Amino acid sequence: MTASSSEGSVDLVTLGQRLRHLRRSKNMTLDQLSAAVGRAPSQLSLIENGKREPKLSVLQAIAAALGVPMQDLLRPEAPSRRAGLEIELAHFQREPAYQALGLPLVRGGRRLPADALESLIGLHRELTRLLTEQSATPEVARRANQQLREQMRERDNYFPHIEEAAAKILQSVRHTTGPLSQRGILDIAVQLGFTLHYVPDLPDSTRSVTDLRNRRIYLPQVASNKGHDPRAVVLQTLGHFVLGHEDPSDYGDFLRQRVEANYFAAALLMPEKFAVDFLRDAKADRALAIDDFRDAFGVSYETAAHRFTNLATHHFGIPVHFCRVHESGTVYKAYENDGVRFPSDVTGAIEGQPVCRNWASRTVFQADDPYSSFYQFTDTVGGTYWCTVHVESTRSGEFSVTVGTPYEHARWFRGGDTTRRTVSRCPDPDCCHRPPATLVKQWAGHAWPSARVHSHLLAALPPGTFPGVDAQDVYEFLERRAQD
């Protein structure tokens, strides 16, 4: 029988420290104690160092030799503050996070100065705190996303420093009018000292991989198969370098960089001067339309919708909201500065929350032709909103992309005279989230749905890397390319 099986869970490091403390307090050497209990000094040394779990009979013999109750050996607290720090150091160095660093173990014996021991413990505690904070996804990620959305709302989703950086880049390649061409994108890459390489074996977890040593940007040969505009992927990658991004320090920094890189790409594909001129003419004709905005610059509908939110409030005083909603009703992305009330959890996060069934983002999927222009007024507890919605098909299902504005601004948009109108009483659960009483009576206790969990919502942010990216795949990819 061992000590742990007789007394419950015993921490071996603490047990060893107490044994060493009691032995020294009795002025006994290991050799003397080993002779008294009939055990080899090396075996007792392993016990004192927390590396061997002693049998109950051995503990009884040790307690008798030291003249103390066996309970004194098994107490859970450290025998002294110094011993407590040594125990803590031993535990920290046994953690996988420390062992993964490949650093040597530091023994906490009497030869280790007290100030060095204190410093080591402080460093370990901070390392543990940072790793715990990074591993707290999805809470940390959701809070970071909520904070970023608040910052975007405060500035009406308009970033003048990024607009200025994009304008300087366009000027450097002598782009003077209209949408940015593929030739212009190649010129920008060269201007920044990069070459573009389209390859068939890009890691699945990445949109692009940049070899900083050789100034090469690797891209998928058919980017559209990944659901991304190939031009935008290049410009987003270049944006990280133009905007001075470094390895993200935390999830909030990662999200900020992603938003800024996306903004930079859109500001190049839809330059502010030309985009504002186009929108001003459309507003004068009361014919603002995301479809027309998309077609004029040859971008995706979602890019056009995002870009519209950058410019609409700042230049025209039109408050707006944007959301991307899966056909299941789940919010994937959203932004607002017009007071619309998105569903949220207790942290204020909206990602993963179900949208009201009466919102245009949901009703569009029940339309006779959901792929045509769709407009709707929705009366909510916070006011009436007009929305225009576009449905796009992806490998993950269908998504609605919505741009909306308060009732009084609908007059500037094509479709602002629609007669389609719904009423939403959410967050009142009787609006659409609580099933009818007849169905509850019929099925309560007789149904067991198995939820589909979006694993990316649970993914932690590993230190020194990027969420969702397989670092090994990336490094192996670059190694293959370097050998070519």
C-alpha angles and dihedrals in degrees: 000000000000129000093254094051093050101042103025122249110358121186105230094205092054091044090053093048092051091049092051091046093051093044092052092045086058090049091239126147124218089253092054093048092046091053090050095052099032096241131123116260089236090059092051090047090056089052092049090050092052093245100115132046108223125220119248092249091056092051091049091052092048092049091050092048091050093044095234134118111266087237088070089064093049100048111127096223125085115255092234141003091257090050089049091056091048090051091049091049091051091051093048092051091053092057116108090233091062096039090052088063091066093225123149120260117255116217114224097212129131092281091066109090116239094238091051090050091049091050093050092050091049092051092048092049091052092047090052092048093052094047091048091050092049091047093053092093129166091033095048093042092049094048091048090050091049092050091049092050090052090053090049090050092050091058094037088247090290118132110190095185091057092046088052093048091050092048091052092050091050090049091050091059092041095244104166109165146022131348121351112257129216087252089055091052091053089050091052092051091051091046089057092046100254134124123208122230124185112207136177098222105056110149111266092233094061139068092201140349122217122208100207093185094059097024094239127145114205117206135178114266091232105029093172089070087066092053096250132114103248091218092053092049091056093046093046089054092048089046091065090061097040090051094046098244120175132187105308113256095206142350093279091054091048092052092046092052091049092051092047094048091049090048091050092052092049091047089057097043091046105026113211097238096051094038093051092048090051093048093045091056091047092049091051088056091044087238106116107158131168089211092060091044089053094048095046092060101029097238135129120280091246092052090050091048092050092047091050089057089053093056110024099077099033096049104025106023093240112143112214146178131211132194139170111208130184119231087253088065097253120141113235100170134005143166133177142174096163099080097256110154111232118194111261143175126239091280092055093251116143102186111110094017121128117249120224111273089230096057118104089245087069105028091058089072090061094050119116089240109018092175094064125080108297125194131175143169115218123195108213135174087260098048140286120306133191119214140187116203136195125190120214129185121225137167087265093055134268123326132193117220111203133191115186142172138183118282097259093059096050090090091076093059135078105249092030089126095058117140094209107114136165137180124231121191095177134166080045100098090217089067097075112316100072114071119234115274091243091059092045090053092049100045109022107122092009101078132071115179120193109222122228106228120205099226093200089068089063099044115121125220107249113215115267096009143076129268114260095009120120101221093194091056091050095049093045089050093052091046091055091049093047090056094050 
